[in-house]
Coordinates of C-alpha atoms in Angstrom, one line a residue:
M1 CA 20.1 -56.8 -34.3
P2 CA 19.3 -59.0 -31.3
E3 CA 16.1 -61.0 -31.5
T4 CA 13.1 -59.7 -29.6
K5 CA 11.1 -62.0 -27.3
I6 CA 8.1 -61.1 -25.3
F7 CA 7.0 -62.9 -22.1
S8 CA 4.2 -62.3 -19.6
G9 CA 3.7 -62.7 -15.9
S10 CA 0.6 -64.4 -14.6
N11 CA -1.2 -61.1 -13.7
T12 CA -1.2 -59.5 -17.2
L13 CA -1.4 -62.5 -19.5
Y14 CA -4.6 -61.2 -21.2
L15 CA -2.9 -57.9 -22.1
A16 CA 0.5 -59.5 -23.0
K17 CA -1.1 -61.7 -25.7
S18 CA -2.7 -58.6 -27.3
I19 CA 0.6 -56.7 -27.1
A20 CA 2.6 -59.6 -28.7
K21 CA -0.1 -59.9 -31.4
A22 CA 0.1 -56.2 -32.2
Y23 CA 3.9 -56.4 -32.2
G24 CA 3.7 -59.3 -34.7
Q25 CA 4.7 -62.4 -32.8
T26 CA 3.4 -64.8 -30.2
L27 CA 4.3 -64.8 -26.5
G28 CA 7.5 -66.7 -25.5
D29 CA 7.2 -70.0 -23.6
L30 CA 7.5 -69.4 -19.9
T31 CA 6.6 -71.6 -16.9
L32 CA 5.4 -69.9 -13.7
A33 CA 5.6 -72.8 -11.2
K34 CA 4.7 -72.6 -7.5
F35 CA 5.6 -74.8 -4.6
S36 CA 2.8 -75.9 -2.4
D37 CA 3.5 -73.1 0.1
G38 CA 3.2 -70.5 -2.7
E39 CA 6.9 -69.9 -3.4
M40 CA 7.3 -68.9 -7.1
S41 CA 9.7 -70.4 -9.5
P42 CA 9.7 -68.9 -13.1
S43 CA 11.6 -70.7 -15.9
Y44 CA 12.1 -70.0 -19.6
N45 CA 11.4 -73.0 -21.8
E46 CA 13.3 -71.6 -24.8
S47 CA 16.7 -69.9 -25.3
I48 CA 16.8 -66.2 -24.7
R49 CA 20.6 -65.9 -24.9
G50 CA 21.5 -62.6 -26.6
C51 CA 17.9 -61.5 -27.0
N52 CA 16.1 -58.3 -26.2
V53 CA 13.6 -59.7 -23.6
F54 CA 10.4 -57.8 -22.7
L55 CA 8.6 -58.9 -19.6
I56 CA 5.0 -57.7 -19.2
Q57 CA 3.5 -57.5 -15.8
S58 CA 1.5 -54.9 -13.9
T59 CA 2.5 -54.6 -10.3
N60 CA -0.8 -53.9 -8.7
P61 CA -1.3 -55.7 -5.3
S62 CA -1.0 -58.4 -4.3
A63 CA 2.8 -58.0 -3.9
D64 CA 3.1 -61.4 -5.5
N65 CA 2.9 -59.7 -8.9
L66 CA 5.9 -57.5 -8.1
L67 CA 8.0 -60.4 -6.7
E68 CA 7.1 -62.6 -9.7
L69 CA 8.3 -59.8 -12.1
C70 CA 11.6 -59.5 -10.1
L71 CA 12.1 -63.3 -10.3
M72 CA 11.4 -63.2 -14.1
I73 CA 14.0 -60.5 -14.5
D74 CA 16.6 -62.4 -12.5
A75 CA 16.0 -65.6 -14.4
A76 CA 16.3 -63.7 -17.7
K77 CA 19.6 -62.1 -16.7
R78 CA 21.0 -65.5 -15.6
A79 CA 19.9 -67.0 -18.9
S80 CA 22.2 -64.5 -20.7
A81 CA 19.5 -62.2 -22.2
Y82 CA 21.1 -59.2 -23.9
K83 CA 18.8 -56.6 -22.4
V84 CA 15.8 -57.1 -20.1
C85 CA 13.0 -54.5 -20.3
A86 CA 10.3 -54.6 -17.6
V87 CA 7.0 -53.6 -19.2
I88 CA 4.8 -52.4 -16.4
P89 CA 1.4 -51.1 -17.7
Y90 CA 0.4 -50.2 -14.2
F91 CA 3.2 -49.3 -11.8
G92 CA 1.9 -50.2 -8.3
Y93 CA 2.7 -48.3 -5.1
A94 CA 3.2 -45.1 -7.1
R95 CA 0.9 -43.2 -4.7
Q96 CA 3.7 -43.5 -2.1
D97 CA 6.2 -41.2 -3.8
R98 CA 7.2 -39.0 -0.9
K99 CA 7.1 -38.6 2.9
D100 CA 3.8 -36.8 3.3
R101 CA 3.7 -37.5 7.0
P102 CA 6.3 -38.7 9.5
R103 CA 7.6 -42.3 9.7
V104 CA 6.2 -43.7 6.4
S105 CA 7.8 -45.5 3.5
I106 CA 8.6 -44.0 0.1
A107 CA 7.4 -47.2 -1.5
A108 CA 7.8 -46.0 -5.1
K109 CA 11.5 -45.5 -4.6
L110 CA 11.8 -49.0 -2.9
I111 CA 10.1 -50.6 -5.9
A112 CA 12.4 -48.8 -8.3
N113 CA 15.4 -50.1 -6.3
M114 CA 14.0 -53.6 -6.3
L115 CA 13.5 -53.7 -10.1
T116 CA 16.9 -52.3 -10.8
S117 CA 18.6 -54.7 -8.3
A118 CA 16.8 -57.6 -9.9
G119 CA 18.6 -56.7 -13.2
A120 CA 16.2 -54.7 -15.3
D121 CA 18.0 -52.7 -18.0
R122 CA 14.9 -50.6 -18.9
I123 CA 11.5 -49.8 -17.7
M124 CA 8.4 -49.1 -19.8
T125 CA 5.2 -47.9 -18.1
C126 CA 2.2 -45.8 -18.6
D127 CA 0.8 -42.7 -16.7
L128 CA 2.7 -42.8 -13.5
H129 CA 0.7 -41.4 -10.6
A130 CA 3.6 -38.9 -10.1
G131 CA 5.9 -38.1 -13.0
Q132 CA 8.9 -37.5 -10.7
I133 CA 9.0 -41.3 -10.1
Q134 CA 11.0 -41.4 -13.4
G135 CA 13.8 -39.9 -11.4
F136 CA 13.8 -42.8 -9.0
F137 CA 15.5 -45.0 -11.7
D138 CA 19.1 -44.8 -12.9
I139 CA 18.2 -46.8 -16.0
P140 CA 16.2 -45.7 -19.0
L141 CA 12.4 -45.4 -18.5
D142 CA 9.8 -44.9 -21.2
H143 CA 6.8 -43.2 -19.8
L144 CA 3.9 -43.6 -22.2
N145 CA 0.8 -41.4 -22.0
G146 CA -2.8 -42.7 -22.1
S147 CA -3.9 -39.5 -23.9
A148 CA -2.8 -41.2 -27.2
I149 CA -5.8 -43.6 -26.6
F150 CA -8.3 -41.3 -24.9
V151 CA -8.0 -38.3 -27.3
P152 CA -9.3 -40.1 -30.4
Y153 CA -12.1 -41.5 -28.3
L154 CA -13.1 -38.1 -27.0
K155 CA -13.1 -36.7 -30.5
S156 CA -15.4 -39.5 -31.6
L157 CA -18.0 -38.3 -29.0
D158 CA -18.1 -34.8 -30.6
L159 CA -19.1 -33.1 -27.3
G160 CA -20.4 -29.6 -28.1
N161 CA -19.6 -27.7 -24.9
L162 CA -16.5 -29.6 -23.8
I163 CA -14.6 -28.7 -20.7
F164 CA -12.1 -30.7 -18.7
A165 CA -11.9 -31.0 -14.9
S166 CA -9.3 -32.2 -12.5
P167 CA -10.7 -34.2 -9.5
D168 CA -7.9 -32.7 -7.3
V169 CA -5.2 -30.1 -7.3
G170 CA -2.5 -32.7 -8.0
G171 CA -3.9 -33.6 -11.4
V172 CA -4.0 -30.1 -12.7
G173 CA -1.0 -30.6 -15.0
R174 CA -2.5 -33.7 -16.6
T175 CA -5.9 -32.0 -17.1
R176 CA -4.3 -28.9 -18.5
A177 CA -2.6 -30.9 -21.2
Y178 CA -6.0 -32.2 -22.4
A179 CA -7.5 -28.7 -22.3
K180 CA -4.7 -27.3 -24.2
H181 CA -4.9 -30.0 -26.9
F182 CA -8.7 -29.4 -27.4
E183 CA -8.3 -25.6 -26.9
V184 CA -11.0 -25.5 -24.2
D185 CA -11.1 -24.4 -20.6
M186 CA -10.6 -26.4 -17.4
V187 CA -11.8 -26.4 -13.8
V188 CA -10.5 -27.9 -10.6
C189 CA -12.3 -29.9 -7.9
D190 CA -10.4 -29.0 -4.8
K191 CA -10.8 -31.9 -2.3
H192 CA -9.8 -32.4 1.3
R193 CA -9.3 -35.9 2.7
K194 CA -9.5 -37.0 6.4
R195 CA -7.9 -40.3 5.5
A196 CA -7.0 -42.4 2.5
N197 CA -9.9 -43.3 0.2
E198 CA -12.3 -40.9 2.0
V199 CA -13.1 -37.4 0.8
A200 CA -14.2 -35.0 3.6
S201 CA -15.1 -32.0 1.4
M202 CA -14.9 -30.7 -2.2
Q203 CA -15.4 -27.5 -4.0
V204 CA -15.3 -26.5 -7.7
I205 CA -12.9 -23.8 -8.9
G206 CA -14.3 -22.5 -12.2
D207 CA -17.5 -22.3 -14.2
V208 CA -19.2 -25.5 -15.6
D209 CA -22.7 -24.2 -16.3
G210 CA -24.0 -25.7 -19.5
K211 CA -20.8 -27.7 -20.1
D212 CA -20.1 -31.3 -20.9
V213 CA -17.4 -32.1 -18.3
V214 CA -14.7 -34.7 -18.7
L215 CA -12.9 -35.6 -15.4
I216 CA -9.3 -36.6 -16.0
D217 CA -7.3 -38.8 -13.6
D218 CA -4.5 -41.4 -13.8
L219 CA -6.3 -44.0 -11.7
V220 CA -9.6 -44.7 -10.1
D221 CA -9.6 -46.7 -6.9
T222 CA -12.8 -46.7 -4.8
A223 CA -14.3 -44.1 -7.2
G224 CA -15.4 -42.0 -4.3
T225 CA -13.7 -38.9 -5.5
M226 CA -15.0 -39.3 -9.1
C227 CA -18.5 -39.9 -8.0
K228 CA -18.5 -37.0 -5.5
A229 CA -17.0 -34.7 -8.2
A230 CA -19.7 -35.7 -10.7
N231 CA -22.5 -34.9 -8.3
I232 CA -21.0 -31.5 -7.4
L233 CA -20.3 -30.6 -11.1
L234 CA -23.9 -31.4 -12.0
D235 CA -25.1 -29.3 -9.1
K236 CA -23.1 -26.5 -10.5
G237 CA -25.0 -26.7 -13.8
A238 CA -23.0 -29.1 -16.0
N239 CA -24.9 -30.8 -18.8
S240 CA -23.1 -34.1 -18.3
V241 CA -20.1 -35.6 -16.5
R242 CA -17.9 -38.4 -17.7
A243 CA -14.6 -39.6 -16.4
I244 CA -11.4 -40.8 -18.0
S245 CA -8.8 -42.7 -16.0
T246 CA -5.9 -44.8 -17.3
H247 CA -5.8 -47.4 -14.5
G248 CA -9.0 -49.0 -13.2
V249 CA -7.9 -50.2 -9.8
L250 CA -11.6 -50.3 -8.8
S251 CA -11.3 -51.8 -5.3
G252 CA -13.8 -51.9 -2.4
K253 CA -17.3 -50.7 -3.5
A254 CA -16.0 -49.0 -6.7
Y255 CA -18.3 -50.8 -9.1
E256 CA -21.3 -50.1 -6.8
N257 CA -20.3 -46.5 -6.4
I258 CA -20.0 -46.0 -10.2
E259 CA -23.3 -47.7 -11.0
K260 CA -25.1 -45.5 -8.5
S261 CA -23.3 -42.3 -9.5
Q262 CA -24.4 -39.6 -12.0
L263 CA -21.4 -40.3 -14.2
S264 CA -22.4 -40.8 -17.8
E265 CA -19.5 -43.2 -18.2
L266 CA -16.1 -44.1 -16.9
V267 CA -13.5 -44.8 -19.6
I268 CA -10.5 -46.8 -18.5
T269 CA -7.8 -49.0 -20.1
D270 CA -6.8 -52.6 -19.6
T271 CA -3.6 -52.0 -17.7
I272 CA -5.3 -53.8 -14.8
P273 CA -7.6 -56.8 -15.3
A274 CA -11.2 -56.0 -14.8
K275 CA -12.9 -57.7 -11.9
Q276 CA -16.4 -57.5 -13.3
E277 CA -18.4 -55.8 -16.0
S278 CA -20.4 -52.6 -15.6
S279 CA -22.8 -50.8 -18.0
K280 CA -21.1 -47.5 -17.1
I281 CA -17.5 -48.6 -17.6
K282 CA -15.9 -48.7 -21.1
V283 CA -12.5 -50.3 -21.4
L284 CA -10.0 -49.3 -24.1
T285 CA -6.8 -51.3 -24.8
V286 CA -3.2 -50.1 -24.5
A287 CA -1.9 -53.1 -26.5
D288 CA -1.2 -51.1 -29.7
L289 CA 0.5 -48.3 -27.7
F290 CA 2.9 -50.7 -26.0
A291 CA 3.6 -52.7 -29.2
K292 CA 4.5 -49.5 -31.0
A293 CA 6.8 -48.5 -28.1
I294 CA 8.5 -51.9 -28.1
H295 CA 9.1 -51.5 -31.9
A296 CA 10.6 -48.1 -31.3
V297 CA 12.9 -49.4 -28.5
T298 CA 14.1 -52.4 -30.5
G299 CA 14.6 -50.2 -33.6
N300 CA 16.4 -47.5 -31.7
S301 CA 13.9 -44.9 -32.9
S302 CA 12.0 -42.1 -31.1
I303 CA 8.8 -42.7 -29.2
S304 CA 7.7 -39.1 -29.3
S305 CA 5.3 -39.8 -32.1
L306 CA 3.2 -41.8 -29.6
F307 CA 2.4 -38.7 -27.6
I308 CA -0.4 -36.3 -28.3
Q309 CA 1.1 -32.9 -28.8

């Protein structure tokens, strides 16, 4: 069986160390040099010939993170790695998965082409913004699910009148999976946007009176939607509102919005490095989840056991 080696890009070093430790080894030796003008030049300081190489890097903006990952893939292929798997805890640009208006890019497809052209043999990621992005790749893609981390946490809270809520119509499928697992009801917050990151109006479809509501989403950016949904749900009679989101993008005034909101807490994972701490934000790690997935891939075994049924 080919030897397995794990390396990290500069953006996700904190998480890669935890994944490697959970897997049972240390990170490989990689130099990520830069010229004075910012041009990147990654190089491996150990032999990876004939190895299964796993490269860990989230591709959230800036675009340097994506380009760095592509260069790492290219360098690994040219160093005669047996297989190269791009481990992308957060797959950036996934919100641009279709032409929702004239003359725009389908960025998610472009990123898929770039990673494949760079030489990736496999992709491993978690909670894509749109599941159909898996079809943009002509190579194997392991799509992990954050529910494996969030479900045990929710059970530990022992909420008496639990109900799940989707912050928009697009997240109904994701929310329904949680509701089905816990055998409870769900509601939908139907929102209308005037422009990106700005909610114009929102209404609740369903009854939350006397309920402990858990909002489910794949990512939280400015937190405007989450905070507005929390206010409306509480106005509708909810006992409490907390939110779960795999990817804490948290840009703009997100931290300020969350601190001022009526959310009990926001639970995210460490797929994206936190910019600051907040009393209302709890961070769970995906390190064990990805380590188990890497073990399954290298051992040619199923990863279905990693999913909450």
